[in-house]
PDB file of C-alpha atoms and ligand atoms in Angstrom:
ATOM      1  CA  MET A 385      68.019 -75.529-139.077  1.00 67.00           C
ATOM      2  CA  ASP A 386      64.739 -73.803-138.235  1.00 78.00           C
ATOM      3  CA  ASN A 387      65.767 -73.937-134.571  1.00 86.00           C
ATOM      4  CA  ALA A 388      68.963 -72.053-135.358  1.00 94.00           C
ATOM      5  CA  PRO A 389      69.171 -68.423-134.203  1.00 94.00           C
ATOM      6  CA  ILE A 390      68.494 -65.329-136.268  1.00 97.00           C
ATOM      7  CA  GLY A 391      71.658 -63.211-136.401  1.00 97.00           C
ATOM      8  CA  VAL A 392      71.069 -59.500-135.792  1.00 97.00           C
ATOM      9  CA  PHE A 393      73.709 -56.803-135.795  1.00 97.00           C
ATOM     10  CA  ASP A 394      74.104 -53.107-135.329  1.00 97.00           C
ATOM     11  CA  SER A 395      76.897 -50.622-134.809  1.00 95.00           C
ATOM     12  CA  GLY A 396      76.119 -50.723-131.091  1.00 93.00           C
ATOM     13  CA  VAL A 397      73.153 -50.709-128.763  1.00 92.00           C
ATOM     14  CA  GLY A 398      70.552 -49.125-131.046  1.00 94.00           C
ATOM     15  CA  GLY A 399      69.747 -52.388-132.827  1.00 96.00           C
ATOM     16  CA  LEU A 400      68.097 -53.543-129.618  1.00 94.00           C
ATOM     17  CA  THR A 401      65.037 -51.575-130.772  1.00 94.00           C
ATOM     18  CA  VAL A 402      64.885 -54.048-133.666  1.00 97.00           C
ATOM     19  CA  VAL A 403      65.545 -57.005-131.350  1.00 95.00           C
ATOM     20  CA  ARG A 404      62.654 -55.846-129.167  1.00 94.00           C
ATOM     21  CA  GLU A 405      60.353 -55.850-132.178  1.00 95.00           C
ATOM     22  CA  ILE A 406      61.496 -59.321-133.326  1.00 95.00           C
ATOM     23  CA  MET A 407      60.970 -60.702-129.821  1.00 91.00           C
ATOM     24  CA  GLU A 408      57.470 -59.311-129.855  1.00 91.00           C
ATOM     25  CA  GLN A 409      56.429 -60.462-133.321  1.00 93.00           C
ATOM     26  CA  LEU A 410      58.407 -63.733-133.447  1.00 93.00           C
ATOM     27  CA  PRO A 411      58.600 -64.754-129.799  1.00 87.00           C
ATOM     28  CA  GLY A 412      59.722 -68.327-130.427  1.00 87.00           C
ATOM     29  CA  GLU A 413      62.809 -67.426-132.444  1.00 93.00           C
ATOM     30  CA  ALA A 414      66.231 -67.492-130.814  1.00 92.00           C
ATOM     31  CA  LEU A 415      68.445 -64.486-131.511  1.00 93.00           C
ATOM     32  CA  ILE A 416      72.146 -63.906-131.625  1.00 93.00           C
ATOM     33  CA  TYR A 417      73.024 -60.232-131.483  1.00 94.00           C
ATOM     34  CA  PHE A 418      76.251 -58.425-132.180  1.00 94.00           C
ATOM     35  CA  GLY A 419      76.686 -54.760-131.231  1.00 94.00           C
ATOM     36  CA  ASP A 420      79.888 -53.182-132.472  1.00 94.00           C
ATOM     37  CA  THR A 421      80.268 -50.969-129.412  1.00 91.00           C
ATOM     38  CA  ALA A 422      84.028 -50.551-129.938  1.00 90.00           C
ATOM     39  CA  ARG A 423      83.604 -48.985-133.370  1.00 92.00           C
ATOM     40  CA  VAL A 424      80.267 -47.126-133.099  1.00 93.00           C
ATOM     41  CA  PRO A 425      79.224 -44.798-134.714  1.00 94.00           C
ATOM     42  CA  TYR A 426      79.023 -46.062-138.265  1.00 95.00           C
ATOM     43  CA  GLY A 427      77.014 -43.040-139.331  1.00 92.00           C
ATOM     44  CA  ASN A 428      80.025 -40.840-139.990  1.00 90.00           C
ATOM     45  CA  LYS A 429      82.303 -43.522-141.478  1.00 93.00           C
ATOM     46  CA  SER A 430      83.061 -44.232-145.120  1.00 93.00           C
ATOM     47  CA  GLU A 431      81.134 -46.788-147.134  1.00 94.00           C
ATOM     48  CA  GLU A 432      84.215 -49.055-147.478  1.00 95.00           C
ATOM     49  CA  THR A 433      84.674 -49.162-143.709  1.00 95.00           C
ATOM     50  CA  VAL A 434      81.035 -49.981-142.994  1.00 96.00           C
ATOM     51  CA  VAL A 435      81.108 -52.714-145.665  1.00 97.00           C
ATOM     52  CA  ARG A 436      84.251 -54.227-144.109  1.00 95.00           C
ATOM     53  CA  TYR A 437      82.812 -54.158-140.585  1.00 95.00           C
ATOM     54  CA  SER A 438      79.523 -55.650-141.767  1.00 97.00           C
ATOM     55  CA  ALA A 439      81.279 -58.550-143.495  1.00 96.00           C
ATOM     56  CA  GLN A 440      83.347 -59.302-140.371  1.00 95.00           C
ATOM     57  CA  ILE A 441      80.258 -59.350-138.193  1.00 96.00           C
ATOM     58  CA  ILE A 442      78.229 -61.520-140.552  1.00 97.00           C
ATOM     59  CA  LYS A 443      81.075 -64.055-140.653  1.00 95.00           C
ATOM     60  CA  PHE A 444      81.064 -64.073-136.869  1.00 94.00           C
ATOM     61  CA  LEU A 445      77.282 -64.565-136.665  1.00 96.00           C
ATOM     62  CA  LEU A 446      77.444 -67.383-139.205  1.00 96.00           C
ATOM     63  CA  SER A 447      80.219 -69.045-137.200  1.00 94.00           C
ATOM     64  CA  LYS A 448      77.727 -69.076-134.313  1.00 92.00           C
ATOM     65  CA  GLY A 449      75.158 -70.854-136.473  1.00 95.00           C
ATOM     66  CA  ALA A 450      72.868 -67.991-137.576  1.00 97.00           C
ATOM     67  CA  LYS A 451      70.276 -69.154-140.132  1.00 97.00           C
ATOM     68  CA  THR A 452      69.574 -65.673-141.452  1.00 98.00           C
ATOM     69  CA  ILE A 453      70.894 -62.150-140.908  1.00 98.00           C
ATOM     70  CA  VAL A 454      69.072 -58.966-139.994  1.00 98.00           C
ATOM     71  CA  ILE A 455      71.109 -55.807-140.537  1.00 98.00           C
ATOM     72  CA  ALA A 456      69.414 -53.748-137.846  1.00 98.00           C
ATOM     73  CA  CYS A 457      71.614 -50.708-138.470  1.00 98.00           C
ATOM     74  CA  ASN A 458      70.153 -48.222-140.969  1.00 97.00           C
ATOM     75  CA  THR A 459      73.610 -47.024-141.961  1.00 96.00           C
ATOM     76  CA  ALA A 460      74.887 -50.542-142.699  1.00 98.00           C
ATOM     77  CA  SER A 461      71.608 -51.384-144.457  1.00 97.00           C
ATOM     78  CA  ALA A 462      71.974 -48.260-146.575  1.00 96.00           C
ATOM     79  CA  VAL A 463      75.561 -48.781-147.686  1.00 95.00           C
ATOM     80  CA  ALA A 464      76.381 -52.490-147.257  1.00 97.00           C
ATOM     81  CA  LEU A 465      73.251 -54.632-147.759  1.00 98.00           C
ATOM     82  CA  GLU A 466      73.634 -55.298-151.478  1.00 97.00           C
ATOM     83  CA  LYS A 467      77.317 -56.208-151.131  1.00 98.00           C
ATOM     84  CA  MET A 468      76.557 -58.521-148.206  1.00 98.00           C
ATOM     85  CA  LYS A 469      73.902 -60.296-150.280  1.00 98.00           C
ATOM     86  CA  GLU A 470      76.530 -60.898-152.959  1.00 98.00           C
ATOM     87  CA  MET A 471      79.101 -62.146-150.462  1.00 98.00           C
ATOM     88  CA  PHE A 472      76.981 -64.505-148.357  1.00 98.00           C
ATOM     89  CA  GLU A 473      74.477 -67.205-149.220  1.00 97.00           C
ATOM     90  CA  VAL A 474      72.176 -66.956-146.202  1.00 97.00           C
ATOM     91  CA  PRO A 475      69.074 -64.774-146.492  1.00 97.00           C
ATOM     92  CA  ILE A 476      69.897 -61.213-145.406  1.00 98.00           C
ATOM     93  CA  ILE A 477      67.447 -58.408-144.744  1.00 98.00           C
ATOM     94  CA  GLY A 478      68.061 -54.741-143.940  1.00 98.00           C
ATOM     95  CA  VAL A 479      65.783 -52.142-142.375  1.00 98.00           C
ATOM     96  CA  VAL A 480      65.726 -49.466-145.091  1.00 97.00           C
ATOM     97  CA  LYS A 481      63.546 -51.039-147.771  1.00 96.00           C
ATOM     98  CA  PRO A 482      60.869 -52.172-145.297  1.00 97.00           C
ATOM     99  CA  GLY A 483      60.943 -48.721-143.666  1.00 97.00           C
ATOM    100  CA  ALA A 484      60.448 -47.022-147.017  1.00 97.00           C
ATOM    101  CA  LYS A 485      57.605 -49.396-147.896  1.00 96.00           C
ATOM    102  CA  ALA A 486      55.828 -48.681-144.613  1.00 97.00           C
ATOM    103  CA  ALA A 487      56.176 -44.916-145.153  1.00 97.00           C
ATOM    104  CA  ALA A 488      54.827 -45.124-148.700  1.00 96.00           C
ATOM    105  CA  GLU A 489      51.780 -46.959-147.347  1.00 95.00           C
ATOM    106  CA  VAL A 490      51.166 -44.476-144.568  1.00 96.00           C
ATOM    107  CA  THR A 491      51.485 -41.149-146.398  1.00 97.00           C
ATOM    108  CA  LYS A 492      48.364 -39.479-147.709  1.00 97.00           C
ATOM    109  CA  ASN A 493      49.788 -36.265-149.147  1.00 97.00           C
ATOM    110  CA  GLY A 494      52.989 -37.823-150.551  1.00 96.00           C
ATOM    111  CA  LYS A 495      55.304 -35.596-148.498  1.00 97.00           C
ATOM    112  CA  ILE A 496      57.649 -37.728-146.449  1.00 97.00           C
ATOM    113  CA  GLY A 497      60.479 -36.721-144.135  1.00 97.00           C
ATOM    114  CA  VAL A 498      63.379 -39.063-143.391  1.00 98.00           C
ATOM    115  CA  ILE A 499      65.814 -38.603-140.512  1.00 98.00           C
ATOM    116  CA  GLY A 500      68.963 -40.679-140.067  1.00 97.00           C
ATOM    117  CA  THR A 501      72.722 -40.582-139.738  1.00 95.00           C
ATOM    118  CA  GLU A 502      74.864 -38.578-142.140  1.00 94.00           C
ATOM    119  CA  ALA A 503      75.782 -41.729-144.104  1.00 93.00           C
ATOM    120  CA  THR A 504      72.161 -42.871-144.450  1.00 96.00           C
ATOM    121  CA  ILE A 505      70.913 -39.475-145.594  1.00 96.00           C
ATOM    122  CA  ARG A 506      73.912 -38.956-147.892  1.00 94.00           C
ATOM    123  CA  SER A 507      73.264 -42.340-149.559  1.00 94.00           C
ATOM    124  CA  GLY A 508      69.827 -41.085-150.679  1.00 96.00           C
ATOM    125  CA  ILE A 509      68.563 -44.654-150.356  1.00 96.00           C
ATOM    126  CA  TYR A 510      65.262 -43.889-148.636  1.00 97.00           C
ATOM    127  CA  ASN A 511      64.524 -41.398-151.391  1.00 96.00           C
ATOM    128  CA  ASP A 512      65.355 -44.023-154.056  1.00 97.00           C
ATOM    129  CA  PHE A 513      63.150 -46.734-152.547  1.00 96.00           C
ATOM    130  CA  LEU A 514      60.283 -44.366-151.832  1.00 96.00           C
ATOM    131  CA  ARG A 515      60.274 -42.936-155.323  1.00 94.00           C
ATOM    132  CA  LYS A 516      60.472 -46.419-156.820  1.00 93.00           C
ATOM    133  CA  THR A 517      57.367 -47.347-154.858  1.00 90.00           C
ATOM    134  CA  ASP A 518      55.593 -44.130-155.813  1.00 91.00           C
ATOM    135  CA  PRO A 519      57.265 -41.651-158.193  1.00 93.00           C
ATOM    136  CA  HIS A 520      54.928 -38.882-157.030  1.00 92.00           C
ATOM    137  CA  VAL A 521      56.200 -38.684-153.461  1.00 96.00           C
ATOM    138  CA  THR A 522      58.496 -35.901-152.335  1.00 96.00           C
ATOM    139  CA  VAL A 523      61.146 -36.895-149.809  1.00 97.00           C
ATOM    140  CA  TYR A 524      62.908 -34.504-147.441  1.00 96.00           C
ATOM    141  CA  GLY A 525      65.993 -35.931-145.701  1.00 97.00           C
ATOM    142  CA  LYS A 526      67.744 -34.574-142.632  1.00 97.00           C
ATOM    143  CA  ALA A 527      70.762 -35.997-140.825  1.00 97.00           C
ATOM    144  CA  CYS A 528      70.445 -35.736-137.036  1.00 97.00           C
ATOM    145  CA  PRO A 529      73.816 -37.001-135.766  1.00 95.00           C
ATOM    146  CA  LEU A 530      73.483 -35.663-132.215  1.00 96.00           C
ATOM    147  CA  PHE A 531      70.454 -37.864-131.528  1.00 96.00           C
ATOM    148  CA  VAL A 532      72.676 -40.951-131.213  1.00 95.00           C
ATOM    149  CA  PRO A 533      74.896 -39.710-128.340  1.00 93.00           C
ATOM    150  CA  LEU A 534      71.871 -38.171-126.618  1.00 95.00           C
ATOM    151  CA  VAL A 535      70.133 -41.551-126.573  1.00 93.00           C
ATOM    152  CA  GLU A 536      73.284 -43.302-125.409  1.00 87.00           C
ATOM    153  CA  GLU A 537      73.574 -40.773-122.612  1.00 88.00           C
ATOM    154  CA  GLY A 538      70.025 -41.664-121.608  1.00 87.00           C
ATOM    155  CA  TRP A 539      68.741 -38.139-122.291  1.00 90.00           C
ATOM    156  CA  LEU A 540      65.457 -39.258-123.683  1.00 86.00           C
ATOM    157  CA  GLU A 541      61.930 -38.004-123.602  1.00 75.00           C
ATOM    158  CA  GLU A 542      61.667 -35.431-120.848  1.00 80.00           C
ATOM    159  CA  ASP A 543      65.016 -33.790-121.396  1.00 87.00           C
ATOM    160  CA  THR A 544      65.028 -30.111-122.334  1.00 93.00           C
ATOM    161  CA  ILE A 545      68.363 -30.312-124.162  1.00 96.00           C
ATOM    162  CA  THR A 546      67.145 -33.227-126.280  1.00 96.00           C
ATOM    163  CA  GLU A 547      64.000 -31.250-127.077  1.00 96.00           C
ATOM    164  CA  GLN A 548      66.029 -28.204-128.103  1.00 96.00           C
ATOM    165  CA  VAL A 549      68.238 -30.330-130.357  1.00 97.00           C
ATOM    166  CA  ALA A 550      65.153 -31.941-131.883  1.00 97.00           C
ATOM    167  CA  ARG A 551      63.571 -28.525-132.518  1.00 97.00           C
ATOM    168  CA  ARG A 552      66.712 -27.327-134.269  1.00 97.00           C
ATOM    169  CA  TYR A 553      67.028 -30.421-136.479  1.00 97.00           C
ATOM    170  CA  LEU A 554      63.355 -30.741-137.301  1.00 97.00           C
ATOM    171  CA  ALA A 555      62.503 -27.059-137.800  1.00 94.00           C
ATOM    172  CA  GLY A 556      63.053 -27.424-141.547  1.00 91.00           C
ATOM    173  CA  PHE A 557      60.212 -29.937-141.816  1.00 90.00           C
ATOM    174  CA  CYS A 558      57.646 -27.506-140.460  1.00 81.00           C
ATOM    175  CA  GLY A 559      57.301 -25.577-143.711  1.00 81.00           C
ATOM    176  CA  GLN A 560      57.257 -28.737-145.866  1.00 83.00           C
ATOM    177  CA  GLU A 561      53.876 -30.042-144.709  1.00 92.00           C
ATOM    178  CA  ILE A 562      55.123 -33.603-144.377  1.00 97.00           C
ATOM    179  CA  ASP A 563      52.521 -36.033-143.047  1.00 97.00           C
ATOM    180  CA  THR A 564      54.963 -38.924-142.454  1.00 98.00           C
ATOM    181  CA  LEU A 565      58.400 -39.061-140.858  1.00 98.00           C
ATOM    182  CA  VAL A 566      60.659 -42.118-141.072  1.00 98.00           C
ATOM    183  CA  LEU A 567      62.790 -42.749-137.977  1.00 98.00           C
ATOM    184  CA  GLY A 568      65.680 -43.919-140.155  1.00 98.00           C
ATOM    185  CA  CYS A 569      68.159 -44.760-137.412  1.00 97.00           C
ATOM    186  CA  THR A 570      68.043 -47.475-134.769  1.00 95.00           C
ATOM    187  CA  HIS A 571      68.225 -44.986-131.894  1.00 96.00           C
ATOM    188  CA  TYR A 572      65.421 -42.674-132.950  1.00 97.00           C
ATOM    189  CA  PRO A 573      62.448 -44.818-131.844  1.00 96.00           C
ATOM    190  CA  LEU A 574      63.727 -44.173-128.317  1.00 94.00           C
ATOM    191  CA  LEU A 575      63.110 -40.452-128.894  1.00 96.00           C
ATOM    192  CA  ARG A 576      59.688 -41.070-130.326  1.00 96.00           C
ATOM    193  CA  SER A 577      57.664 -38.863-128.005  1.00 95.00           C
ATOM    194  CA  VAL A 578      59.991 -35.877-128.164  1.00 96.00           C
ATOM    195  CA  ILE A 579      60.094 -36.105-131.965  1.00 97.00           C
ATOM    196  CA  GLN A 580      56.300 -36.419-132.077  1.00 96.00           C
ATOM    197  CA  LYS A 581      55.945 -33.386-129.797  1.00 95.00           C
ATOM    198  CA  VAL A 582      58.178 -31.309-132.057  1.00 95.00           C
ATOM    199  CA  VAL A 583      56.658 -32.285-135.426  1.00 96.00           C
ATOM    200  CA  GLY A 584      53.082 -32.325-134.129  1.00 95.00           C
ATOM    201  CA  ASP A 585      50.369 -34.968-133.895  1.00 94.00           C
ATOM    202  CA  LYS A 586      49.405 -34.808-137.546  1.00 94.00           C
ATOM    203  CA  VAL A 587      52.711 -36.345-138.646  1.00 97.00           C
ATOM    204  CA  ARG A 588      52.823 -40.151-138.543  1.00 97.00           C
ATOM    205  CA  LEU A 589      56.128 -41.554-137.312  1.00 98.00           C
ATOM    206  CA  VAL A 590      57.357 -44.738-138.999  1.00 98.00           C
ATOM    207  CA  ASN A 591      59.672 -47.128-137.153  1.00 97.00           C
ATOM    208  CA  PRO A 592      61.251 -49.377-139.837  1.00 97.00           C
ATOM    209  CA  ALA A 593      61.773 -52.175-137.286  1.00 97.00           C
ATOM    210  CA  VAL A 594      58.063 -53.021-137.343  1.00 97.00           C
ATOM    211  CA  GLU A 595      57.828 -53.649-141.095  1.00 96.00           C
ATOM    212  CA  THR A 596      61.304 -55.251-141.152  1.00 98.00           C
ATOM    213  CA  THR A 597      60.124 -57.889-138.708  1.00 97.00           C
ATOM    214  CA  ARG A 598      57.015 -58.575-140.787  1.00 97.00           C
ATOM    215  CA  GLU A 599      59.212 -59.052-143.843  1.00 97.00           C
ATOM    216  CA  LEU A 600      61.654 -61.161-141.841  1.00 98.00           C
ATOM    217  CA  LYS A 601      58.805 -63.542-141.121  1.00 96.00           C
ATOM    218  CA  TYR A 602      58.020 -63.890-144.852  1.00 96.00           C
ATOM    219  CA  LEU A 603      61.710 -64.385-145.604  1.00 97.00           C
ATOM    220  CA  LEU A 604      61.938 -67.174-143.042  1.00 96.00           C
ATOM    221  CA  GLU A 605      58.772 -68.800-144.357  1.00 95.00           C
ATOM    222  CA  GLU A 606      59.936 -68.575-147.940  1.00 95.00           C
ATOM    223  CA  ASN A 607      63.223 -70.258-147.049  1.00 94.00           C
ATOM    224  CA  HIS A 608      61.575 -72.848-144.767  1.00 93.00           C
ATOM    225  CA  LEU A 609      63.478 -71.436-141.825  1.00 94.00           C
ATOM    226  CA  LEU A 610      60.638 -70.262-139.613  1.00 92.00           C
ATOM    227  CA  ASN A 611      60.709 -71.976-136.250  1.00 88.00           C
ATOM    228  CA  GLU A 612      57.291 -73.628-136.314  1.00 71.00           C
ATOM    229  CA  SER A 613      57.076 -73.709-132.545  1.00 68.00           C
ATOM    230  CA  ALA A 614      57.375 -69.931-132.727  1.00 49.00           C
ATOM    231  CA  GLY A 615      53.615 -69.694-133.194  1.00 45.00           C
ATOM    232  CA  ALA A 616      53.155 -70.433-129.531  1.00 42.00           C
ATOM    233  CA  GLY A 617      54.574 -67.085-128.488  1.00 46.00           C
ATOM    234  CA  GLU A 618      52.110 -66.316-125.779  1.00 48.00           C
ATOM    235  CA  SER A 619      52.441 -69.687-124.158  1.00 45.00           C
ATOM    236  CA  TYR A 620      56.232 -69.221-124.168  1.00 47.00           C
ATOM    237  CA  ALA A 621      55.797 -66.007-122.263  1.00 51.00           C
ATOM    238  CA  ALA A 622      53.255 -67.548-119.925  1.00 53.00           C
ATOM    239  CA  ALA A 623      55.324 -70.647-119.292  1.00 50.00           C
ATOM    240  CA  GLY A 624      58.321 -68.737-117.924  1.00 49.00           C
ATOM    241  CA  LYS A 625      61.954 -68.562-118.804  1.00 44.00           C
ATOM    242  CA  GLU A 626      62.755 -72.298-118.921  1.00 46.00           C
ATOM    243  CA  VAL A 627      61.175 -72.581-122.335  1.00 52.00           C
ATOM    244  CA  LEU A 628      62.017 -69.135-123.639  1.00 62.00           C
ATOM    245  CA  PRO A 629      64.202 -69.331-126.715  1.00 73.00           C
ATOM    246  CA  ARG A 630      67.850 -68.903-125.947  1.00 77.00           C
ATOM    247  CA  HIS A 631      69.312 -65.558-126.969  1.00 88.00           C
ATOM    248  CA  GLU A 632      72.966 -64.603-127.052  1.00 89.00           C
ATOM    249  CA  PHE A 633      74.457 -61.113-127.072  1.00 90.00           C
ATOM    250  CA  PHE A 634      77.952 -60.113-128.106  1.00 91.00           C
ATOM    251  CA  VAL A 635      79.569 -56.702-128.182  1.00 91.00           C
ATOM    252  CA  SER A 636      83.032 -55.564-129.170  1.00 90.00           C
ATOM    253  CA  ASP A 637      83.521 -53.417-126.044  1.00 88.00           C
ATOM    254  CA  ARG A 638      81.975 -52.469-122.704  1.00 87.00           C
ATOM    255  CA  ALA A 639      79.638 -55.364-122.121  1.00 86.00           C
ATOM    256  CA  GLU A 640      78.484 -53.943-118.781  1.00 86.00           C
ATOM    257  CA  LYS A 641      77.364 -50.662-120.308  1.00 87.00           C
ATOM    258  CA  PHE A 642      75.565 -52.590-123.026  1.00 88.00           C
ATOM    259  CA  LYS A 643      73.779 -54.640-120.411  1.00 86.00           C
ATOM    260  CA  GLN A 644      72.599 -51.543-118.577  1.00 86.00           C
ATOM    261  CA  PHE A 645      71.303 -50.038-121.784  1.00 88.00           C
ATOM    262  CA  ALA A 646      69.618 -53.287-122.772  1.00 89.00           C
ATOM    263  CA  ALA A 647      67.862 -53.433-119.408  1.00 87.00           C
ATOM    264  CA  GLY A 648      65.924 -50.314-120.369  1.00 87.00           C
ATOM    265  CA  ILE A 649      64.815 -51.780-123.686  1.00 89.00           C
ATOM    266  CA  LEU A 650      64.373 -55.548-123.461  1.00 87.00           C
ATOM    267  CA  PRO A 651      62.098 -57.571-121.187  1.00 79.00           C
ATOM    268  CA  SER A 652      63.985 -58.238-117.953  1.00 66.00           C
ATOM    269  CA  VAL A 653      63.479 -61.995-118.188  1.00 57.00           C
ATOM    270  CA  VAL A 654      65.604 -62.033-121.332  1.00 62.00           C
ATOM    271  CA  LEU A 655      68.576 -60.342-119.754  1.00 62.00           C
ATOM    272  CA  ARG A 656      68.404 -62.337-116.550  1.00 56.00           C
ATOM    273  CA  GLN A 657      69.133 -65.507-118.452  1.00 52.00           C
ATOM    274  CA  GLU A 658      71.750 -64.240-120.890  1.00 58.00           C
ATOM    275  CA  ASN A 659      75.462 -63.711-120.725  1.00 60.00           C
ATOM    276  CA  ILE A 660      76.991 -60.988-122.798  1.00 66.00           C
ATOM    277  CA  GLY A 661      80.273 -61.896-124.419  1.00 70.00           C
ATOM    278  CA  VAL A 662      82.920 -59.654-125.882  1.00 72.00           C
ATOM    279  CA  GLU A 663      84.361 -60.450-129.298  1.00 68.00           C
ATOM    280  CA  ILE A 664      87.038 -58.368-130.985  1.00 68.00           C
ATOM    281  CA  PHE A 665      87.964 -58.610-134.650  1.00 66.00           C
ATOM    282  CA  GLU A 666      91.069 -56.534-135.142  1.00 60.00           C
TER     283      GLU A 666
HETATM  284  N1  DGL B1215      72.905 -47.816-135.798  1.00 91.60           N
HETATM  285  C1  DGL B1215      73.108 -46.601-136.557  1.00 91.60           C
HETATM  286  C2  DGL B1215      71.984 -46.448-137.583  1.00 91.60           C
HETATM  287  O1  DGL B1215      70.918 -46.990-137.448  1.00 91.60           O
HETATM  288  C3  DGL B1215      73.172 -45.389-135.661  1.00 91.60           C
HETATM  289  C4  DGL B1215      74.438 -45.280-134.865  1.00 91.60           C
HETATM  290  C5  DGL B1215      75.675 -45.139-135.722  1.00 91.60           C
HETATM  291  O2  DGL B1215      75.919 -44.077-136.316  1.00 91.60           O
HETATM  292  O3  DGL B1215      76.385 -46.122-135.801  1.00 91.60           O
HETATM  293  O4  DGL B1215      72.176 -45.784-138.569  1.00 91.60           O
END
């Protein structure tokens, strides 16, 4: 069982920022990824819909032998995690709680900004977790829905339009004196430098994927599911692709576009050896 893959899913391509982090921190673990590219975005859908999609995808990942599930999507983590934990017996982790924990550890002045999709910000979940960790913090949330299509269009760091959009969304934080900003959406780490430029160097940016992966490791250990050979990460990398863990990627539409996007995010050796399948639910 510990050799079984970790199932990871997202509404589309953005969850690859979480995959990248897992590959780095847990290099011996095999992954099976599902990106719901036919139904993205989740960020403007109702809670019931996101819950239904999440359950379908988890069933699919379990049918492929996943030993544990990472909900890489902030929106699905925000609105569906608790229901998924009730529905399924495998260990399931989302990205919101770890992201909030990391932000609470980083802040010095207790003023924290959170950016995410409309659904994530509307759920108020980052605020709830942060204030549970420390009731004295003040949380300022801002939905930034245009960031997702900008990233998918590849208009990243050096793009003037992306910078203008970022300035418009983030202007409200300037008067709040936040010292920490949570990148509460899978796509936003890919806009890291433009966001940093706009909010200034004094604001620490928190990518929830980093802490999520740390907590994933504890979860695997606790459930005796950690692939023990995973400790030899560097020798895996050094030894070449024959002994790299086997990863599988599935999307619900446009596998070729997904592959192109993934090529900009994941190590090339990973994508050279993988096929990307298409799986449709409805
Ligand atoms: N993956 C989503 C998230 O992290 C962003 C894209 C979407 O709206 O589906 O919230």
